[in-house]
Coordinates of C-alpha atoms and ligand atoms in Angstrom, one line a residue:
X1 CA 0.0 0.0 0.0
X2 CA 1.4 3.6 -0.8
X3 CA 1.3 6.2 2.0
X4 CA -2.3 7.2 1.1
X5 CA -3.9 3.9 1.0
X6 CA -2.3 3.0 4.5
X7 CA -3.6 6.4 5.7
X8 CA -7.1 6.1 4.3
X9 CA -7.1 2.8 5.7
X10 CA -5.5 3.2 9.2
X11 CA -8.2 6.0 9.8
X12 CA -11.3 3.9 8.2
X13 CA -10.3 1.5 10.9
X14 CA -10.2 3.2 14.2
X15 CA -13.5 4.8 13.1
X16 CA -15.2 1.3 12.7
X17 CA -13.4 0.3 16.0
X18 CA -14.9 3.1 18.1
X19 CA -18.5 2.8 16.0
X20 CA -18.4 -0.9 17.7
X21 CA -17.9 0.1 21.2
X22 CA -19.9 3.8 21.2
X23 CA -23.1 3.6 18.9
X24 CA -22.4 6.5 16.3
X25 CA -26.2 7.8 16.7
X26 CA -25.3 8.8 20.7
X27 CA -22.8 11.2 20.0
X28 CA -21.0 13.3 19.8
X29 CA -18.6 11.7 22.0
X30 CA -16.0 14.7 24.2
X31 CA -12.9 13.4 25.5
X32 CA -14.1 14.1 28.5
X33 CA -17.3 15.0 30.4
X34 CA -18.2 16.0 34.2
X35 CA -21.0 13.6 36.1
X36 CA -22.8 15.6 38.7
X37 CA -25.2 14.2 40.9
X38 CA -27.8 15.8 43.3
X39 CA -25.2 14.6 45.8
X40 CA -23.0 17.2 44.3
X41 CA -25.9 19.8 44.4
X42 CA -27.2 18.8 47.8
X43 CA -23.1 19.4 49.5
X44 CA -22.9 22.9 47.4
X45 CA -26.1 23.9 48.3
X46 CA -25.1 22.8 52.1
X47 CA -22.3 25.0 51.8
X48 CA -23.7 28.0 50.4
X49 CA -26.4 28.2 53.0
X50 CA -23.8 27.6 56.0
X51 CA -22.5 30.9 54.1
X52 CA -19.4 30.3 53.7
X53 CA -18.3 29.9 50.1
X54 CA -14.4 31.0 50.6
X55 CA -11.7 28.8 51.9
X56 CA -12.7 29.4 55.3
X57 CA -15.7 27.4 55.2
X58 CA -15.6 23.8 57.2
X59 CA -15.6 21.7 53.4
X60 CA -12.7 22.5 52.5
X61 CA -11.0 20.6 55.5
X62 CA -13.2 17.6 55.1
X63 CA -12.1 17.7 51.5
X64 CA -8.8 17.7 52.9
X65 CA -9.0 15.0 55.2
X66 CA -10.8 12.7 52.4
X67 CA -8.2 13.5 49.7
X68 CA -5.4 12.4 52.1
X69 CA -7.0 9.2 53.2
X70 CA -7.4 8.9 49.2
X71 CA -4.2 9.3 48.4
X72 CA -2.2 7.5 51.2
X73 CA -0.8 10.5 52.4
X74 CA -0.8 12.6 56.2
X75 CA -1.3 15.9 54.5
X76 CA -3.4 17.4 51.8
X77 CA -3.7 21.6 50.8
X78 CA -6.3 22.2 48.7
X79 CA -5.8 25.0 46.0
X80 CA -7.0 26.7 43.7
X81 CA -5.6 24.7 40.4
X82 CA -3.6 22.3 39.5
X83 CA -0.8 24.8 37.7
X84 CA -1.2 26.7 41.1
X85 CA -0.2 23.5 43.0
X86 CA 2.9 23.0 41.4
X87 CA 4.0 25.8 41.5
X88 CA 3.5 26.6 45.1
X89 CA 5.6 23.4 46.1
X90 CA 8.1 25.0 44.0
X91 CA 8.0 28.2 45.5
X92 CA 8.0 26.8 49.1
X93 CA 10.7 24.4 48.8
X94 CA 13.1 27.5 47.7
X95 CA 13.3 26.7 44.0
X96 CA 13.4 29.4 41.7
X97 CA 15.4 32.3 40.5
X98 CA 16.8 30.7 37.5
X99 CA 17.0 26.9 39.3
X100 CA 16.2 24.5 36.6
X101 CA 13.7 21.8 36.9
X102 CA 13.7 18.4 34.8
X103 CA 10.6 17.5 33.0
X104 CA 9.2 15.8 30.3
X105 CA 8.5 17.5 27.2
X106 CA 5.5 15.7 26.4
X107 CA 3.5 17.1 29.0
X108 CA 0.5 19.8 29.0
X109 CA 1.6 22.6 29.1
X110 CA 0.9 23.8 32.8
X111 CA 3.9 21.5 34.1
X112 CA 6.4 24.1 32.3
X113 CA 4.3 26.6 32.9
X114 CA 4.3 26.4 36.9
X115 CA 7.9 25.6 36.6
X116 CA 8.6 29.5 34.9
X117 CA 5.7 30.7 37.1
X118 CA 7.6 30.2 40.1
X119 CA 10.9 32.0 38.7
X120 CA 12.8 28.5 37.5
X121 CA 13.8 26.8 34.2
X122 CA 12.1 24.1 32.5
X123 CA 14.8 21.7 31.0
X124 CA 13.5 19.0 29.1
X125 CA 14.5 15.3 28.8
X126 CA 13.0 12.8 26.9
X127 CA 9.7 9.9 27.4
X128 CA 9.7 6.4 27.5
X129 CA 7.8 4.8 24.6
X130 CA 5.8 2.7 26.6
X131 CA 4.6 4.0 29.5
X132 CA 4.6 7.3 28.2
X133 CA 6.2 9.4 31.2
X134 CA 10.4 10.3 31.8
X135 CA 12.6 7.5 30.8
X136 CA 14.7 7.1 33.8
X137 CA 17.3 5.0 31.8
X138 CA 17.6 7.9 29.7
X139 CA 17.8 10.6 32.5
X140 CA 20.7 9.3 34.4
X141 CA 23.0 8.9 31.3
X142 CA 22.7 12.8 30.7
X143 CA 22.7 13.6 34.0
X144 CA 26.2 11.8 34.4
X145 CA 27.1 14.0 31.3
X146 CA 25.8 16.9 32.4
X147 CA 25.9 17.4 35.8
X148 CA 28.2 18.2 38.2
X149 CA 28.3 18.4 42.0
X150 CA 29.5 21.4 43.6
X151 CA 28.8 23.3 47.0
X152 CA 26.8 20.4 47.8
X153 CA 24.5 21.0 44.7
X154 CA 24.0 19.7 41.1
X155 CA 25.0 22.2 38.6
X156 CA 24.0 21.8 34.8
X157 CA 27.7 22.5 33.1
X158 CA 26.4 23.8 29.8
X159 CA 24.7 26.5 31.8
X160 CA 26.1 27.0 35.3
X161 CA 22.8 27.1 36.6
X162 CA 21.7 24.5 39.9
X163 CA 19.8 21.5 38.5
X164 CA 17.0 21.7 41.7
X165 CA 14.2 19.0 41.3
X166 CA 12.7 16.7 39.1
X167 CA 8.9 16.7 37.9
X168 CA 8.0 13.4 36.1
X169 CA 4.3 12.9 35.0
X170 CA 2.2 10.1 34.9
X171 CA 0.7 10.4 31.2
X172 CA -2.9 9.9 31.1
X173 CA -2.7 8.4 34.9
X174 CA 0.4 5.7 33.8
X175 CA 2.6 5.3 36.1
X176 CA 5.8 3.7 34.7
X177 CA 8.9 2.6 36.7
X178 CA 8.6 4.3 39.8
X179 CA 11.4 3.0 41.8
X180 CA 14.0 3.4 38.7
X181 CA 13.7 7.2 38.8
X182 CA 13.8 7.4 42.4
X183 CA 17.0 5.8 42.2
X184 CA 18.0 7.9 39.4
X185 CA 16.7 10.7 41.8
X186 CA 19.0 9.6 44.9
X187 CA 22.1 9.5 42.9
X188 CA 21.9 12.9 42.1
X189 CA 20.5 14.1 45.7
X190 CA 17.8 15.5 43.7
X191 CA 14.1 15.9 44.8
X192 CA 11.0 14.5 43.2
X193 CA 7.9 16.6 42.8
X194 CA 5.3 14.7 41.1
X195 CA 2.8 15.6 38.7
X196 CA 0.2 13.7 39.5
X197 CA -2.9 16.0 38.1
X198 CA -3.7 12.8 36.3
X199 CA -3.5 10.0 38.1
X200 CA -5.6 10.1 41.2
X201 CA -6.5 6.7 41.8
X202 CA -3.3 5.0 40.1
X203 CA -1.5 2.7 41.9
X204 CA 2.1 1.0 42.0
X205 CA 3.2 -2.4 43.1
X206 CA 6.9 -0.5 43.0
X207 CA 5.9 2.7 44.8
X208 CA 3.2 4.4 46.3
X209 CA 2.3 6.9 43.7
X210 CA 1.8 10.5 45.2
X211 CA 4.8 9.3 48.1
X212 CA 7.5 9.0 45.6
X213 CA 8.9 12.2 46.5
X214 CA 8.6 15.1 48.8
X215 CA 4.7 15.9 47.5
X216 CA 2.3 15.8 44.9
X217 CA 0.0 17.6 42.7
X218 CA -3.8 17.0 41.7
X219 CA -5.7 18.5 39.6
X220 CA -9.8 18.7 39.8
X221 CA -10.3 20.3 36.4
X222 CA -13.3 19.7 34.9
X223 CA -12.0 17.1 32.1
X224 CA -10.1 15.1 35.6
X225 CA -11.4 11.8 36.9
X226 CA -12.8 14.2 40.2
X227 CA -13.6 17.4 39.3
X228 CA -14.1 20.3 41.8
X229 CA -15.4 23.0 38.9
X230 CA -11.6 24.1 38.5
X231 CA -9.3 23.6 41.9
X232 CA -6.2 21.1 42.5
X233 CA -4.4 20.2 45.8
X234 CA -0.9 19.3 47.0
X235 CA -0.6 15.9 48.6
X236 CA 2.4 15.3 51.2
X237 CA 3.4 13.2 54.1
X238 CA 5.6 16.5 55.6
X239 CA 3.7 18.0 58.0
X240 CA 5.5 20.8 58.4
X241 CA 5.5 21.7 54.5
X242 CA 1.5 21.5 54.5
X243 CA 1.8 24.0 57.0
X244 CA 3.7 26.7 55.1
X245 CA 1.9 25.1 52.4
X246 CA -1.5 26.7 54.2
X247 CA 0.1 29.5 55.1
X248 CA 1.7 30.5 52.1
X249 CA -1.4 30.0 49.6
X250 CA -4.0 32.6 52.0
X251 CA -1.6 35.7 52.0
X252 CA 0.6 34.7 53.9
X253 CA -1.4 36.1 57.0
X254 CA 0.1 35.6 60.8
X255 CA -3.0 34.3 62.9
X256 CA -4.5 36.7 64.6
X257 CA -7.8 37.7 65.5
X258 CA -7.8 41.6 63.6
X259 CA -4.4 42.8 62.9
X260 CA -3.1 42.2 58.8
X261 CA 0.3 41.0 59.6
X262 CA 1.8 39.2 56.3
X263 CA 5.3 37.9 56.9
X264 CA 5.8 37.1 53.3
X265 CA 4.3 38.0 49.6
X266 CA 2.1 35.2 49.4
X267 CA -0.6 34.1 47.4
X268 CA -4.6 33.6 47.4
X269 CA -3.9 30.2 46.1
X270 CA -6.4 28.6 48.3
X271 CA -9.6 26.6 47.4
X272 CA -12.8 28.3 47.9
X273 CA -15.3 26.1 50.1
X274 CA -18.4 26.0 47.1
X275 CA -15.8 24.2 44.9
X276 CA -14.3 22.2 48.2
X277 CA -18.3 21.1 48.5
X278 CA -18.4 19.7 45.1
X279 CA -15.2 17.8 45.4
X280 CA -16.6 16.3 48.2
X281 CA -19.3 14.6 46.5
X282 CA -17.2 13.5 43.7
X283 CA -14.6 11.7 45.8
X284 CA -17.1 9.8 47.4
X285 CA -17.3 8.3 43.9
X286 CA -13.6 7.9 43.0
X287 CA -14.2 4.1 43.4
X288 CA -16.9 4.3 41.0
X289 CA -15.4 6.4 38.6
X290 CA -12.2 4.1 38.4
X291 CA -14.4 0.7 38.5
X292 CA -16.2 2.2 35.3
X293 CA -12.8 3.5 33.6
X294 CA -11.3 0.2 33.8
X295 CA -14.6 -1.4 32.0
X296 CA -14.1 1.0 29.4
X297 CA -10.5 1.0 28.9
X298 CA -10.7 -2.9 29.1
X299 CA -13.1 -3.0 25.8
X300 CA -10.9 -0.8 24.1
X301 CA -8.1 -3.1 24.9
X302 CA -10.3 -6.0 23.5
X303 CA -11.1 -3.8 20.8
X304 CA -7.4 -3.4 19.6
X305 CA -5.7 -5.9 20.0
X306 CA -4.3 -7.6 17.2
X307 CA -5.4 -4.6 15.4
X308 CA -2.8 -3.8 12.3
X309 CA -2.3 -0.2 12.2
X310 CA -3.5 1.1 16.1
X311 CA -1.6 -0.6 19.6
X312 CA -3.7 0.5 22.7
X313 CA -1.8 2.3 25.5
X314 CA -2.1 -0.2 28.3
X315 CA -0.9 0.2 31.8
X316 CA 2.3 -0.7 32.7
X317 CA 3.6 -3.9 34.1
X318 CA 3.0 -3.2 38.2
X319 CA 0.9 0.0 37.6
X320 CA -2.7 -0.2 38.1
X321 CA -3.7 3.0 36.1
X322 CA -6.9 5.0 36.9
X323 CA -7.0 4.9 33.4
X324 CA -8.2 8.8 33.2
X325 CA -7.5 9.0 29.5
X326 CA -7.5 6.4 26.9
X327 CA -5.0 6.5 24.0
X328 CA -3.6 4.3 21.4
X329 CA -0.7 4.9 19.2
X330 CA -0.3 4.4 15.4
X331 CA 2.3 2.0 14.2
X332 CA 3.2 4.6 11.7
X333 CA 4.9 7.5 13.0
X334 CA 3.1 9.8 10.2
X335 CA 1.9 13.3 11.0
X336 CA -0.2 12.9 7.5
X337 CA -2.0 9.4 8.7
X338 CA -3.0 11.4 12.4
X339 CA -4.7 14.1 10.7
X340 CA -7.1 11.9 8.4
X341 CA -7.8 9.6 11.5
X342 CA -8.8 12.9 13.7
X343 CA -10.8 14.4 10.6
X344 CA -12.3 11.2 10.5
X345 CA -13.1 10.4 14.0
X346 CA -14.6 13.8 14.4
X347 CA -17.1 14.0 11.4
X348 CA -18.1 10.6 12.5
X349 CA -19.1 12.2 16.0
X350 CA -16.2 11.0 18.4
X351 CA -13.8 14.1 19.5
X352 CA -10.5 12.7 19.6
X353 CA -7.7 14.9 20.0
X354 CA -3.9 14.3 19.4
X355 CA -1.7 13.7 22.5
X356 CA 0.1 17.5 23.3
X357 CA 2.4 19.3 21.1
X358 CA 6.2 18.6 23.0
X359 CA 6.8 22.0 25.0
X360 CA 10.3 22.3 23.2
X361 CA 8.0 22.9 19.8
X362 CA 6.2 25.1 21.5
X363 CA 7.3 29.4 20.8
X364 CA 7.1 30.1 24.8
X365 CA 8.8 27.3 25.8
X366 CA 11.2 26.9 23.1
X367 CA 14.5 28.0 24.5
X368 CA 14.6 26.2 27.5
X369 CA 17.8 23.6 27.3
X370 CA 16.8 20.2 26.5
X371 CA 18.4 16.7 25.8
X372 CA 17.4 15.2 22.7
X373 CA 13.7 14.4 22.7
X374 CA 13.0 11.5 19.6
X375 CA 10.9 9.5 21.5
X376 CA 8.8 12.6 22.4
X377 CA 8.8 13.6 18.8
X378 CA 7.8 10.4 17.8
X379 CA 4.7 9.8 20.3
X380 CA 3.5 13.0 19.6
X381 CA 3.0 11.6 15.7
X382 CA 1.4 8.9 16.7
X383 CA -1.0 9.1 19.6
X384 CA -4.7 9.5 19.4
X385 CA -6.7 10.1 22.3
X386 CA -10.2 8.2 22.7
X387 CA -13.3 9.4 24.7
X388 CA -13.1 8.3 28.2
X389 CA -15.6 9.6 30.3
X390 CA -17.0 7.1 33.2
X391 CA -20.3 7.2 31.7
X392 CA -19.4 5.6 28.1
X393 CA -19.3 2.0 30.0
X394 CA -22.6 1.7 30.0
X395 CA -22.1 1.0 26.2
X396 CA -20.4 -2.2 26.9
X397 CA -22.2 -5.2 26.8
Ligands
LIG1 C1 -4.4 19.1 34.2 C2 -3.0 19.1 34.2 C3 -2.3 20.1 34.9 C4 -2.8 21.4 35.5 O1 -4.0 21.3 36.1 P1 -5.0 22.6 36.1 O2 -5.8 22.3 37.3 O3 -5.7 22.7 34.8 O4 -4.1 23.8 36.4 C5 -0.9 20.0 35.0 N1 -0.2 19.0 34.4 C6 -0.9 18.0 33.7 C7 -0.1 17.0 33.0 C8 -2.3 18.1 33.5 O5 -2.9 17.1 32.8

């Protein structure tokens, strides 16, 4: 077949795919969509006649407490988003002012985006092909070429500046080698912050994700698995940090009963309670929400397998993902062949979308330093993303 047979043909075929498992006359099918309950109303509507709908009202702790007994952790701050988040833990662990921070360039764009939001340096390194998130193999062979210890710190010798933390993501709730980047992390006496704003609910047999490193962010956008409106939260078993945490993201305020004392220039970063209320009633469903995710992203497995042109994105070996977004992944890495299979998928109702352009190819992100990214080049050719919402399982037989 010439390139635009194959093309024609790859896309004809994840359309008749997805017609199999989502009946084309239901659509249109969003990646994503909210489920709201009149639990959800009841808990806002709880909160806005107790009056408070600001961070000072009483849901936002319980939303607190819940998230951390979600999450395996002692501590959880709820914010205001998920970019908010990271970069608050940035900000609060003292990195900044022209510190860089390793991340992934296939990432959205909020995980560079915090990282120059708190005064630091994205530097990029590359993916792993099959799990999707930093390739920790990868990392520690450029680190041993480009680092170098001095005054008790890594330095990046190309630039002089201190190397300060690292900020993997788990892709689409994926979490892949856990313990070989902590290692990678220990060698280099560098500290993990993870971006976990997809992958509440994933879990490890290597790790416990969200305790990989010193804390955690969430997201609760409205296309997450939990969704607060918009809000996000920093998970952490310090104690101490969720206190500055706190303090830092309402003003900065000393306690006390009238006076304005501010002891630093902080934000109002914190979660307001109406949202908190919400959140509330969606966690109570997490289990549900991941139960039905799994029964979705199980047909699609089904679905593709031994397919000839599309390989589904499962989770990797010891991860139980939340599976918050499904994906599969041409075998041809041909930016023509993506476009006919999204034009395709789209006029036949289902709203796929590509995985994200790589930050380096991005104008605003551009001239941040970077290793070599092929595999991040090449996934971002070849990954479609598939509706996902809870809901679509009641599709399956
Ligand atoms: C959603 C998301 C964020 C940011 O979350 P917001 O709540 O939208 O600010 C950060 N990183 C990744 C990888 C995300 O998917």
């Amino acid at each position: 077949m010439n390139a635009i047979a194959q093309a024609s043909a790859a896309a004809s075929e994840i359309v008749k795919i997805l017609q199999g498992l989502l009946p084309p006359g239901r659509g249109p099918y969003q990646l994503h969509e909210p489920e709201l309950t009149e639990r959800e109303r009841g808990l806002v509507n709880e909160a806005m006649a107790e009056g408070f709908v600001s961070y000072a009202g009483r849901h936002v702790g319980i939303f607190e407490q819940a998230l951390a007994r979600a999450c395996g952790t002692r501590e959880a701050v709820a914010v205001v988003s998920g970019t908010a988040a990271l970069q608050v833990i940035l900000h609060t662990l003292g990195i900044g002012n022209g510190d860089e921070v390793l991340c992934p360039s296939l990432t959205f764009v909020a995980t560079a985006n915090a990282i120059v939001h708190a005064g630091a340096v994205p530097h990029f390194v590359d993916s792993h092909p099959d799990h999707l998130g930093l390739d920790s193999g990868r990392l520690r062979s450029y680190l041993r070429e480009i680092g170098a210890s001095r005054d008790g710190a890594l330095r990046n010798r190309r630039t002089g500046r201190r190397i300060a933390a690292i900020m993997p993501v788990h892709v689409f709730g994926h979490v892949g080698r856990p313990r070989e980047l902590c290692d990678v992390a220990a060698e280099f006496g560098l500290p993990i912050i993870e971006d976990a704003t997809e992958a509440l609910g994933s879990m490890s047999d290597f790790c416990p994700v969200m305790r990989m490193g010193v804390a955690a962010a969430l997201s609760f956008n409205g296309n997450k698995i939990v969704t607060t409106g918009g809000g996000g939260a920093i998970v952490t078993d310090d104690v101490a940090l969720a206190g500055r945490l706190r303090h830092v993201t309402t003003t900065a305020k000393r306690p006390h009963p009238w006076r304005f004392d501010h002891d630093e220039v902080g934000f109002n970063y914190r979660l307001p309670n109406l949202n908190a209320a919400l959140g509330l009633a969606q966690l109570e469903r997490l289990e549900d929400f991941l139960r039905r995710k799994r029964s979705l992203a199980l047909a699609y497995r089904d679905a593709f397998a031994h397919d000839a042109c599309w390989d589904f994105i499962d989770e990797p070996p010891g991860c139980r993902s939340n599976f918050w977004l499904n994906a599969v992944k041409a075998r041809d890495a041909d930016g023509a062949l993506l476009e006919e299979a999204l034009g395709s998928l789209h006029a036949a109702g289902y709203r796929c979308r590509p995985c994200w352009t790589p930050m380096h190819q991005l104008a605003i992100h551009a001239g941040h330093p970077r290793d070599a990214l092929p595999v991040a080049e090449d996934l971002a050719r070849r990954i479609i993303c598939l509706p996902s919402s809870a809901r679509l399982s009641e599709y399956l037989q």
